[in-house]
Every structure is written in structure tokens, then in C-alpha cells.
GROMACS .gro file of N, CA and C in nm:
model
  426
    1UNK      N    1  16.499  18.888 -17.965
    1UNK     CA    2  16.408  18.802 -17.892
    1UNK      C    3  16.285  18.883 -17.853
    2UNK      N    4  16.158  18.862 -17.864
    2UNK     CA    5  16.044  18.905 -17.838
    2UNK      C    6  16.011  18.834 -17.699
    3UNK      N    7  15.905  18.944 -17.654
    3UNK     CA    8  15.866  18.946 -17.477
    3UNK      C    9  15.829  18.804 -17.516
    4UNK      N   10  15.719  18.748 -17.583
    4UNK     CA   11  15.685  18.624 -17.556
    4UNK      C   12  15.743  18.513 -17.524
    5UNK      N   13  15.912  18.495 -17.559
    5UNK     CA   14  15.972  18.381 -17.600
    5UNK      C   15  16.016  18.372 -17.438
    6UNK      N   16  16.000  18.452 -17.358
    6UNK     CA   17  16.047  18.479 -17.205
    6UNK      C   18  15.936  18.511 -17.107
    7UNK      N   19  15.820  18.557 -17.167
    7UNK     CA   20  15.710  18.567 -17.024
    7UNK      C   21  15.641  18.516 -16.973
    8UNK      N   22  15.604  18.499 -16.859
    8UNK     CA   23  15.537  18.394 -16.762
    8UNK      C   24  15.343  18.380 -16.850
    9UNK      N   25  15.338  18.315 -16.854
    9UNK     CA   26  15.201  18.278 -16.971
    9UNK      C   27  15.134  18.232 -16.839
   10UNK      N   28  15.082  18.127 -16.763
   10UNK     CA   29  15.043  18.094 -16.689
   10UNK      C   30  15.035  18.199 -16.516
   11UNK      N   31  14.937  18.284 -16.548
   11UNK     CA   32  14.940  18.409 -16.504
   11UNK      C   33  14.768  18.417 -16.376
   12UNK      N   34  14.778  18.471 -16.244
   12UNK     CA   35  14.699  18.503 -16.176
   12UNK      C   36  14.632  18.618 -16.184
   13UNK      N   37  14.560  18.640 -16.167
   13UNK     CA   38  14.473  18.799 -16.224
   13UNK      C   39  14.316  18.795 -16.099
   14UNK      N   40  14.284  18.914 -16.062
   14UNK     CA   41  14.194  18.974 -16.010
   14UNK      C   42  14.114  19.042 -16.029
   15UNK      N   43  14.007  19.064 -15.985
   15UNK     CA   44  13.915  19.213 -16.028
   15UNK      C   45  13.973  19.289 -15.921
   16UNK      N   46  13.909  19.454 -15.933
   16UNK     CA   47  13.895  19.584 -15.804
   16UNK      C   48  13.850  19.498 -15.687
   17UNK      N   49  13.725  19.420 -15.684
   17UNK     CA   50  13.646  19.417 -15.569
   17UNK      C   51  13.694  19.348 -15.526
   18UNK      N   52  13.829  19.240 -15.531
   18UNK     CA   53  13.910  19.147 -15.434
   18UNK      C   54  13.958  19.202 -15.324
   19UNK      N   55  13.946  19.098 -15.215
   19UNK     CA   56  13.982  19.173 -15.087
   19UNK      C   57  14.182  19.185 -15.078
   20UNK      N   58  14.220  19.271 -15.023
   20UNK     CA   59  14.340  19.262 -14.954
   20UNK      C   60  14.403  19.152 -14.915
   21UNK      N   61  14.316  19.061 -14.801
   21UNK     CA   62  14.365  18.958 -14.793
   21UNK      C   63  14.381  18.889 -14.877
   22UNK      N   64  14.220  18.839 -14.964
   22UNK     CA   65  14.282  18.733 -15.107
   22UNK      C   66  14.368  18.755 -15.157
   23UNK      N   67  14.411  18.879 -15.170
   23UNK     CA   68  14.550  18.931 -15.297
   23UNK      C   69  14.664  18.877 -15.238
   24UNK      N   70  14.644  18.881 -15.120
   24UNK     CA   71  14.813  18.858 -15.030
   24UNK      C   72  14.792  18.731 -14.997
   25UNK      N   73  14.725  18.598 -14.982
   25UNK     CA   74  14.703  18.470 -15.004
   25UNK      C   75  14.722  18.408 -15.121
   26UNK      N   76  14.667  18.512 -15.238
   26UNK     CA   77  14.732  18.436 -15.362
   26UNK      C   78  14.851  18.470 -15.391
   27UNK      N   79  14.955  18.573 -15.368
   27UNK     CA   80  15.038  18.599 -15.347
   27UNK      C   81  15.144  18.500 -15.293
   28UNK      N   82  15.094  18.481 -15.165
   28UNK     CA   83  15.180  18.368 -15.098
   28UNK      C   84  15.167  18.215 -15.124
   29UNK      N   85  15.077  18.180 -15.175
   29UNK     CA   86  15.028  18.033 -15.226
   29UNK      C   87  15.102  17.973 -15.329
   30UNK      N   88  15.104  18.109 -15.453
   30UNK     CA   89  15.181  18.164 -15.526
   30UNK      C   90  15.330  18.165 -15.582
   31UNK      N   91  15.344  18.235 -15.457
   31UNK     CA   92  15.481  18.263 -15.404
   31UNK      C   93  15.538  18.390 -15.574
   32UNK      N   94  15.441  18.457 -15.574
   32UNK     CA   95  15.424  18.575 -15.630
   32UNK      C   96  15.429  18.690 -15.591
   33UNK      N   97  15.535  18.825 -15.634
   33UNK     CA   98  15.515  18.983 -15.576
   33UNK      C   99  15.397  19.073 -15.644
   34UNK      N  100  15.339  19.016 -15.701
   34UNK     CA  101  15.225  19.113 -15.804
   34UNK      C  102  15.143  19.042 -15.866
   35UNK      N  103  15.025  19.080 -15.858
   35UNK     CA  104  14.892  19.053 -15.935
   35UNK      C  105  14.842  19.141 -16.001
   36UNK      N  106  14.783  19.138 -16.142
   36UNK     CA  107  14.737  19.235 -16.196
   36UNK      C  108  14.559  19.212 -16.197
   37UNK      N  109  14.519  19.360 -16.218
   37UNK     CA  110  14.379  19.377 -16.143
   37UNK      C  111  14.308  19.377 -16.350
   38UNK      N  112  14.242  19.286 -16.382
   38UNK     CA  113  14.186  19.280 -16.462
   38UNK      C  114  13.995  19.347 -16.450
   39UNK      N  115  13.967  19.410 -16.552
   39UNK     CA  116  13.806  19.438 -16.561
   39UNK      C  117  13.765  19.295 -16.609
   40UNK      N  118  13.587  19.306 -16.670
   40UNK     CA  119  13.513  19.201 -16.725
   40UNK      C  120  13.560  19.128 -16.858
   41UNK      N  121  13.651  19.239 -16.878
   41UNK     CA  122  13.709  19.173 -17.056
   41UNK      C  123  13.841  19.149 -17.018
   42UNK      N  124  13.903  19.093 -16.940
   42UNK     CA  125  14.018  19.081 -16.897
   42UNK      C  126  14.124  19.148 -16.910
   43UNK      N  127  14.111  19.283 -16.952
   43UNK     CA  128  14.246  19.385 -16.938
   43UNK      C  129  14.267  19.500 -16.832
   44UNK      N  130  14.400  19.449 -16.856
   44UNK     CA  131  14.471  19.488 -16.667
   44UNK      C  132  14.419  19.680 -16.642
   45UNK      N  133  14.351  19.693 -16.568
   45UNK     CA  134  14.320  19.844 -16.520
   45UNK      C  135  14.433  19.884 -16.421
   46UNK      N  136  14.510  19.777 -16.359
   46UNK     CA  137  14.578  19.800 -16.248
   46UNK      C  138  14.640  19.683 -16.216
   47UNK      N  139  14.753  19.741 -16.083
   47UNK     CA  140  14.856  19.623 -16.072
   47UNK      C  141  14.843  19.656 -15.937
   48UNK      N  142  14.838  19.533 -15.865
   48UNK     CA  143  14.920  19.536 -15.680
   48UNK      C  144  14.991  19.459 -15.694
   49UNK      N  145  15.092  19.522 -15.613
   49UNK     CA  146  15.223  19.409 -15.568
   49UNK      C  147  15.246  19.432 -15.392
   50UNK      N  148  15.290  19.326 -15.351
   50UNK     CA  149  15.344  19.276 -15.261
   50UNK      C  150  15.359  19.445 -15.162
   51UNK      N  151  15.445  19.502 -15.213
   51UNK     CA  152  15.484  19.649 -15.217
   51UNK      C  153  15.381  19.730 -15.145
   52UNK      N  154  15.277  19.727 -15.236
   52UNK     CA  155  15.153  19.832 -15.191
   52UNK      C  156  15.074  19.770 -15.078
   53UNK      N  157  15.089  19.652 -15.036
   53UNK     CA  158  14.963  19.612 -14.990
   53UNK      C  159  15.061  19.631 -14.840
   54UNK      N  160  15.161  19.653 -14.799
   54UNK     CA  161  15.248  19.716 -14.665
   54UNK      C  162  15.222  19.853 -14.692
   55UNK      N  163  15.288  19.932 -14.825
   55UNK     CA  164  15.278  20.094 -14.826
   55UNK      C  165  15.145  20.155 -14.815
   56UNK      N  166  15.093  20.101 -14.870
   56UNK     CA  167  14.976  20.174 -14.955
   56UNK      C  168  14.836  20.111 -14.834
   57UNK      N  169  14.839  20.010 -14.790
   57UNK     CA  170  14.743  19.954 -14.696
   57UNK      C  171  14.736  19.901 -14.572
   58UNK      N  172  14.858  19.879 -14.523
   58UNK     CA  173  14.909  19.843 -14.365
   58UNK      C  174  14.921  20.026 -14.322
   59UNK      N  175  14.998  20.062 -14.360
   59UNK     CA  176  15.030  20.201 -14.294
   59UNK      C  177  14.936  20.267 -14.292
   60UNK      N  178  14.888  20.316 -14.416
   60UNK     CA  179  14.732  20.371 -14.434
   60UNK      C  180  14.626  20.350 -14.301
   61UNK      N  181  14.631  20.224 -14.298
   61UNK     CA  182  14.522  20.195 -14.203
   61UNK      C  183  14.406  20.111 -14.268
   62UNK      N  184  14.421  20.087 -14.370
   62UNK     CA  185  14.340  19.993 -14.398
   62UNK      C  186  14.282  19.840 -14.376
   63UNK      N  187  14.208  19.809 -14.379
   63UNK     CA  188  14.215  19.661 -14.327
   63UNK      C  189  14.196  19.541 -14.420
   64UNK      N  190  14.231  19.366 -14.406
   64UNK     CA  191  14.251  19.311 -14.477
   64UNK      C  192  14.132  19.278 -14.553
   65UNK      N  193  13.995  19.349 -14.518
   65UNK     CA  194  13.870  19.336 -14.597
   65UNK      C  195  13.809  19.430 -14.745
   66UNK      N  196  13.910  19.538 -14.690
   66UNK     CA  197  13.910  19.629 -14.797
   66UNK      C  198  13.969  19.615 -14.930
   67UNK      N  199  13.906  19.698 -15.039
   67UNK     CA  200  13.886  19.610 -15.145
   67UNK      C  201  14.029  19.632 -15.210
   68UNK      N  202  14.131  19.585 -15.336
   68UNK     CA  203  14.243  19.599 -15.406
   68UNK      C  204  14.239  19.731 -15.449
   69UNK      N  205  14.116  19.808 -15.490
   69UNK     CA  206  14.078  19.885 -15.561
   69UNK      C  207  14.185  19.990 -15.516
   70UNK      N  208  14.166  19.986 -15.374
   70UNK     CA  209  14.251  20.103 -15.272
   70UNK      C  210  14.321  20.123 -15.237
   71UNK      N  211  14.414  19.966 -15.331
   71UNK     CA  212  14.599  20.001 -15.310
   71UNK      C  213  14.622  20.008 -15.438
   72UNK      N  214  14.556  19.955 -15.535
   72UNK     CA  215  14.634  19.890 -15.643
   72UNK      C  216  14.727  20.034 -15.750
   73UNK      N  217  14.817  19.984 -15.805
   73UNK     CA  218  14.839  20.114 -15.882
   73UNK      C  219  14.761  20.160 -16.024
   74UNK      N  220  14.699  20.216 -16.017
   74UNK     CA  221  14.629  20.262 -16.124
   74UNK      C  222  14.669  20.271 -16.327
   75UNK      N  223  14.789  20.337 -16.293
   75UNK     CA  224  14.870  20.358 -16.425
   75UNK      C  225  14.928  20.265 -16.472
   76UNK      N  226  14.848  20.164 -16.584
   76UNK     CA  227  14.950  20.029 -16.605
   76UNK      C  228  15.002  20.070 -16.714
   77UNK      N  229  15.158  20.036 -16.719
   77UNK     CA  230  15.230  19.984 -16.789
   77UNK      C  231  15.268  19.855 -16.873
   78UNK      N  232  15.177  19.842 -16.992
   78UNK     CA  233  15.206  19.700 -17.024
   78UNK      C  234  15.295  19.698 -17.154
   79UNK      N  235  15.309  19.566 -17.183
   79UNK     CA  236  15.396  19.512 -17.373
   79UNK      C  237  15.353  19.468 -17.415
   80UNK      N  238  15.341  19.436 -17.518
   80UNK     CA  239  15.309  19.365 -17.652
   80UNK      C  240  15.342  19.198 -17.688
   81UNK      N  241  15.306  19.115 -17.671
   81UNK     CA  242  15.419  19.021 -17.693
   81UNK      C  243  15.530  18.978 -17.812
   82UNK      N  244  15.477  19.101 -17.927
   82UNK     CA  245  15.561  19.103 -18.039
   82UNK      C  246  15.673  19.208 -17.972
   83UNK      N  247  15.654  19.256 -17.878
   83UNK     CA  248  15.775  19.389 -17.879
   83UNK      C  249  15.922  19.303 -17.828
   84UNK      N  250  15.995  19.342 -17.871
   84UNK     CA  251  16.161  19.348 -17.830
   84UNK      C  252  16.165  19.332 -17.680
   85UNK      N  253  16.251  19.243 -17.625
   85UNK     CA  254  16.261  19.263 -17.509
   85UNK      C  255  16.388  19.356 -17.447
   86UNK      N  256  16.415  19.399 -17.519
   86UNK     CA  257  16.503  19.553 -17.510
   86UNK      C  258  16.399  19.653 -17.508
   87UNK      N  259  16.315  19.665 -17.574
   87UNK     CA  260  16.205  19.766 -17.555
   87UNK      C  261  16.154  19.735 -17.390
   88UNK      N  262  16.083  19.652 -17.389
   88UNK     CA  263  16.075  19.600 -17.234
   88UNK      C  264  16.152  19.649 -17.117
   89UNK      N  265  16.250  19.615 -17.125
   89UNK     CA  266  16.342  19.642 -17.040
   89UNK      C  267  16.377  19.796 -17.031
   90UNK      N  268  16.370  19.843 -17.082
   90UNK     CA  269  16.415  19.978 -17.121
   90UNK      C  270  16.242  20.049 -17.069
   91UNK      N  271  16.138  19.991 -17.076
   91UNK     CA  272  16.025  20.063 -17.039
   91UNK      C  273  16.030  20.050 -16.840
   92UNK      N  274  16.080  19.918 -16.806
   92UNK     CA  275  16.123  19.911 -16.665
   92UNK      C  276  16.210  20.002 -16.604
   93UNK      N  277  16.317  20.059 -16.685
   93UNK     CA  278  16.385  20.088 -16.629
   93UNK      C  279  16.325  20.268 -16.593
   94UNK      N  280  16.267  20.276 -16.713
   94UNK     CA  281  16.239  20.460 -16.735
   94UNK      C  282  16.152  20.460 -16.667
   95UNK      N  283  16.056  20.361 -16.610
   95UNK     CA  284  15.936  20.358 -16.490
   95UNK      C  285  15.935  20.311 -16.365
   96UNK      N  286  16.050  20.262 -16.342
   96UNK     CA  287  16.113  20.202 -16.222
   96UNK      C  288  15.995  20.089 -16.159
   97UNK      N  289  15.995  20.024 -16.248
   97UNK     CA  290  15.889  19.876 -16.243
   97UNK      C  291  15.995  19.764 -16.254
   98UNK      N  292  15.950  19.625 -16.188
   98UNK     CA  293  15.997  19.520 -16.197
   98UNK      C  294  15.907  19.434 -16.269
   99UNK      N  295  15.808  19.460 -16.294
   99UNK     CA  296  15.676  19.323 -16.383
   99UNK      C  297  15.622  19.471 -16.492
  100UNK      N  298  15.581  19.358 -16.616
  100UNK     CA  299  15.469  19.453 -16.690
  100UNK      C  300  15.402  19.354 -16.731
  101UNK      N  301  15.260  19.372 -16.708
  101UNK     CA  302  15.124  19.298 -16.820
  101UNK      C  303  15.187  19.276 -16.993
  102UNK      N  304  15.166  19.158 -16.974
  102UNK     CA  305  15.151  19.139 -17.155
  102UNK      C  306  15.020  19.151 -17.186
  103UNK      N  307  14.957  19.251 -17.272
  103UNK     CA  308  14.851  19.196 -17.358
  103UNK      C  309  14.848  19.237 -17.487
  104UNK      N  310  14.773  19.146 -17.511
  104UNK     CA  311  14.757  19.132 -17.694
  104UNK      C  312  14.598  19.095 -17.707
  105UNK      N  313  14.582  19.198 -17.796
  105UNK     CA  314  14.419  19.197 -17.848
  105UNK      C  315  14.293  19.229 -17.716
  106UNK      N  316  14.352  19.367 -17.629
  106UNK     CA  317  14.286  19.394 -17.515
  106UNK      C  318  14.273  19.277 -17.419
  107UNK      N  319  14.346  19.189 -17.396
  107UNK     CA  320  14.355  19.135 -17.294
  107UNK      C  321  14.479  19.053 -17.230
  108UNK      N  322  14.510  19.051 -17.118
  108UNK     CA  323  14.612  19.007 -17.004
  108UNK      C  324  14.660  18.856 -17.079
  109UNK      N  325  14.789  18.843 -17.127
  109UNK     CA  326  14.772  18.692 -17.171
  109UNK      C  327  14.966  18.653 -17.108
  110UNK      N  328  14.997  18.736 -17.012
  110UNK     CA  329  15.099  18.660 -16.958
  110UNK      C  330  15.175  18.812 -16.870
  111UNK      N  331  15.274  18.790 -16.853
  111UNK     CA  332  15.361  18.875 -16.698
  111UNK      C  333  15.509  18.826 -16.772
  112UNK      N  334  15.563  18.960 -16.800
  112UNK     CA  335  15.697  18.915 -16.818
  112UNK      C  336  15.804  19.010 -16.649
  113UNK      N  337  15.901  18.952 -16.596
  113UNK     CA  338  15.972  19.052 -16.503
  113UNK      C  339  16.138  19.060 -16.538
  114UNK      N  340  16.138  19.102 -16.453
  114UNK     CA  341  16.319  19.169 -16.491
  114UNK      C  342  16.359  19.055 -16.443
  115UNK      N  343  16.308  18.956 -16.382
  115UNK     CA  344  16.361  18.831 -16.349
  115UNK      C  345  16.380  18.740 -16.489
  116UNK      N  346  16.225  18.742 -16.555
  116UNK     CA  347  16.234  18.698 -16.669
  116UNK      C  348  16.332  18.693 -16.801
  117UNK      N  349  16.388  18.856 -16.781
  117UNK     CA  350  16.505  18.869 -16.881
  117UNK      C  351  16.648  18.844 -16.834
  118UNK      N  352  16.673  18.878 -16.682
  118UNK     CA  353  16.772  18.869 -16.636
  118UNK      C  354  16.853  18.673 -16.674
  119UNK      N  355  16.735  18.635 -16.678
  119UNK     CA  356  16.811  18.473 -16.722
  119UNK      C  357  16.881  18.418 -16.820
  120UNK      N  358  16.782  18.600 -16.929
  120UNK     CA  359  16.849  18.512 -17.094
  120UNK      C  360  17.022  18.592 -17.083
  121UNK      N  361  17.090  18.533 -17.062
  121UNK     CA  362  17.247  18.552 -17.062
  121UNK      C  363  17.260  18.681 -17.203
  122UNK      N  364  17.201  18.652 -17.305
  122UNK     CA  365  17.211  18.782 -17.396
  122UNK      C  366  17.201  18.889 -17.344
  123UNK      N  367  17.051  18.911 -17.278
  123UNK     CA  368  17.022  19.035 -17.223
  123UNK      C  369  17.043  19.086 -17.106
  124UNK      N  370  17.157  19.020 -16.993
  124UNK     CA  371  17.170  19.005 -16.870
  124UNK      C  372  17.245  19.186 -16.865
  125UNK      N  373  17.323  19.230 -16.960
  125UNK     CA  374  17.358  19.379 -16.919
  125UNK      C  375  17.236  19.450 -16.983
  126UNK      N  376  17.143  19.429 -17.001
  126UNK     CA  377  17.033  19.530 -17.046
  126UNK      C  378  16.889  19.473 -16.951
  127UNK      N  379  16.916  19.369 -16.838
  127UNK     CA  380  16.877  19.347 -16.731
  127UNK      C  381  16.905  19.422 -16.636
  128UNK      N  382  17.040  19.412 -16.629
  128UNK     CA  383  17.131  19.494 -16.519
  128UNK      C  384  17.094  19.646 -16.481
  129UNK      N  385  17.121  19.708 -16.602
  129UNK     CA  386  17.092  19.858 -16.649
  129UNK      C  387  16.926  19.867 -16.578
  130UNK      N  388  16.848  19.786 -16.617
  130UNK     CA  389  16.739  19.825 -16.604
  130UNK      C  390  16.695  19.804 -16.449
  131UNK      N  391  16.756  19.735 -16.395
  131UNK     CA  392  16.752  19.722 -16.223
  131UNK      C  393  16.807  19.812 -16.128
  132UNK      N  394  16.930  19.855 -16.214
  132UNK     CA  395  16.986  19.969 -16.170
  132UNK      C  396  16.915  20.089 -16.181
  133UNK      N  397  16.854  20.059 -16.284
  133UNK     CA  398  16.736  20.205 -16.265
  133UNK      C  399  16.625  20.218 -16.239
  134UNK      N  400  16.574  20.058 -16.171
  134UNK     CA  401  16.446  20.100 -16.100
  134UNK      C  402  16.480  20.089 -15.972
  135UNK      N  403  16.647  20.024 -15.911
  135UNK     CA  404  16.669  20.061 -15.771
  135UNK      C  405  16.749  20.202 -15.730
  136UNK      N  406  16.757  20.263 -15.819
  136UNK     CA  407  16.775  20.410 -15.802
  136UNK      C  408  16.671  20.525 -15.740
  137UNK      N  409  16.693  20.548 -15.613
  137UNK     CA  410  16.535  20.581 -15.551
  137UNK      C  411  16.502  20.734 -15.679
  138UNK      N  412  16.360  20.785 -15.688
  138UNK     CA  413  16.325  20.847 -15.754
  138UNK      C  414  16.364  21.009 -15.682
  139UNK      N  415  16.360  20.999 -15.551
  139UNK     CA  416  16.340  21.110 -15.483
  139UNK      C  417  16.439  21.075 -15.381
  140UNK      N  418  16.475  21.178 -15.325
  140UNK     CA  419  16.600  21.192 -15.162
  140UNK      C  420  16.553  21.125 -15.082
  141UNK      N  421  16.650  21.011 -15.044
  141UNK     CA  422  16.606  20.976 -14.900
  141UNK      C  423  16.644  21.049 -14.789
  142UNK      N  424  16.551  21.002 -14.715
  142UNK     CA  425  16.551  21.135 -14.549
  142UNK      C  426  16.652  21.024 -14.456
   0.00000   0.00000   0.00000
């Protein structure tokens, strides 16, 4: 089964210069953990989730005017929509991610998550595996 036949196609996307708050309004409107931060040609430079905008911008000190730019995570991880969704899954797990950008032909054209695969009953132990290893903390907890 390929990412496509399972990923969310109907997808929300942002630039850098979105505020904090918008991100966490469309978020909740939504009822979405992550938005990916698209440039002018629509491919994802970056991802915020739900996650960063407490870690990375409540604690920090930042405020809800400040721009995505300054939580978002920088290093995206995306798929292909021809790739395997064993490949997928297996890229979640070795990066301890729950969402990756689909794009095809330099641009954002859907969001597949571990939710997404966890449904197809085929891949539910290569779901599993892969949850198990992005809820495996990376480092010691104190």
C-alpha cells in the first residue's frame, strides 16, 4: 500500500510570518496537532505542532504575536506519495515523529500520521512498532 491510498489530502498549511496564535486557532478549529509551514511555492520548510507552541513558546517566553518562524521545527521530514507505507512508518519511528508532509513535485499535497496507518489493520504491528519508538524518550528522564 502506498502513503497516498491513506493520507490526509485535504491539508492546512502556513507561511513563517503566521502568528502563534493563528497557528493554535487553526489548530483548534481544526481540531489538528500540526501544521506545516510552507514557503511561496508551497513546500514545507517546517512543521509546528501543538507540542512546540507550549515547549518551544509558552515556556520560552514568547508571546501569542510572535511569528511560527520561532517555534516551528526546522528539519522536515517528508514522503513521497509513491513510497511504501512501511517506508513511512519506519521513517517515524527512526525520527520519533507522529505526522510527515507528503510532497510530490516540490510541493505539500497531503499529511499522512501514525494515526493514518494505525487504521489499516495490515499495518497495525508496523504502526505499533513505530509508536513505540517515537514514545521511547530519546534522552533520560530527570
Amino acid at each position: 500500500m502506498k502513503v497516498r491510498d491513506v493520507m490526509t489530502s485535504n491539508i492546512t498549511a502556513a507561511d513563517s510570518n503566521t502568528s502563534i496564535s493563528e497557528i493554535a486557532k487553526k489548530m483548534r478549529d481544526l481540531n489538528i496537532g500540526a501544521i506545516p509551514i510552507c514557503d511561496e511555492q508551497n513546500y514545507p520548510i517546517g512543521i509546528v505542532t501543538d507540542r512546540d507552541i507550549v515547549i518551544r513558546g509558552v515556556v520560552e517566553g514568547l508571546t501569542s504575536n510572535d511569528n511560527v518562524a520561532q517555534i516551528m521545527s526546522k528539519q522536515v521530514i517528508y514522503v513521497t506519495p509513491d513510497m511504501h507505507v512501511h517506508e513511512a512508518t519506519r521513517l517515524m519511528g527512526e525520527n520519533q515523529i507522529r505526522r510527515l508532509p507528503v510532497v510530490e513535485n516540490g510541493k505539500i499535497i497531503g499529511m499522512v500520521s501514525i494515526g493514518d496507518l494505525a487504521v489499516q489493520n495490515i499495518y497495525e504491528d508496523d504502526a505499533g512498532h513505530a509508536l513505540s519508538e517515537i514514545s521511547t524518550p530519546s534522552r533520560p528522564m530527570m
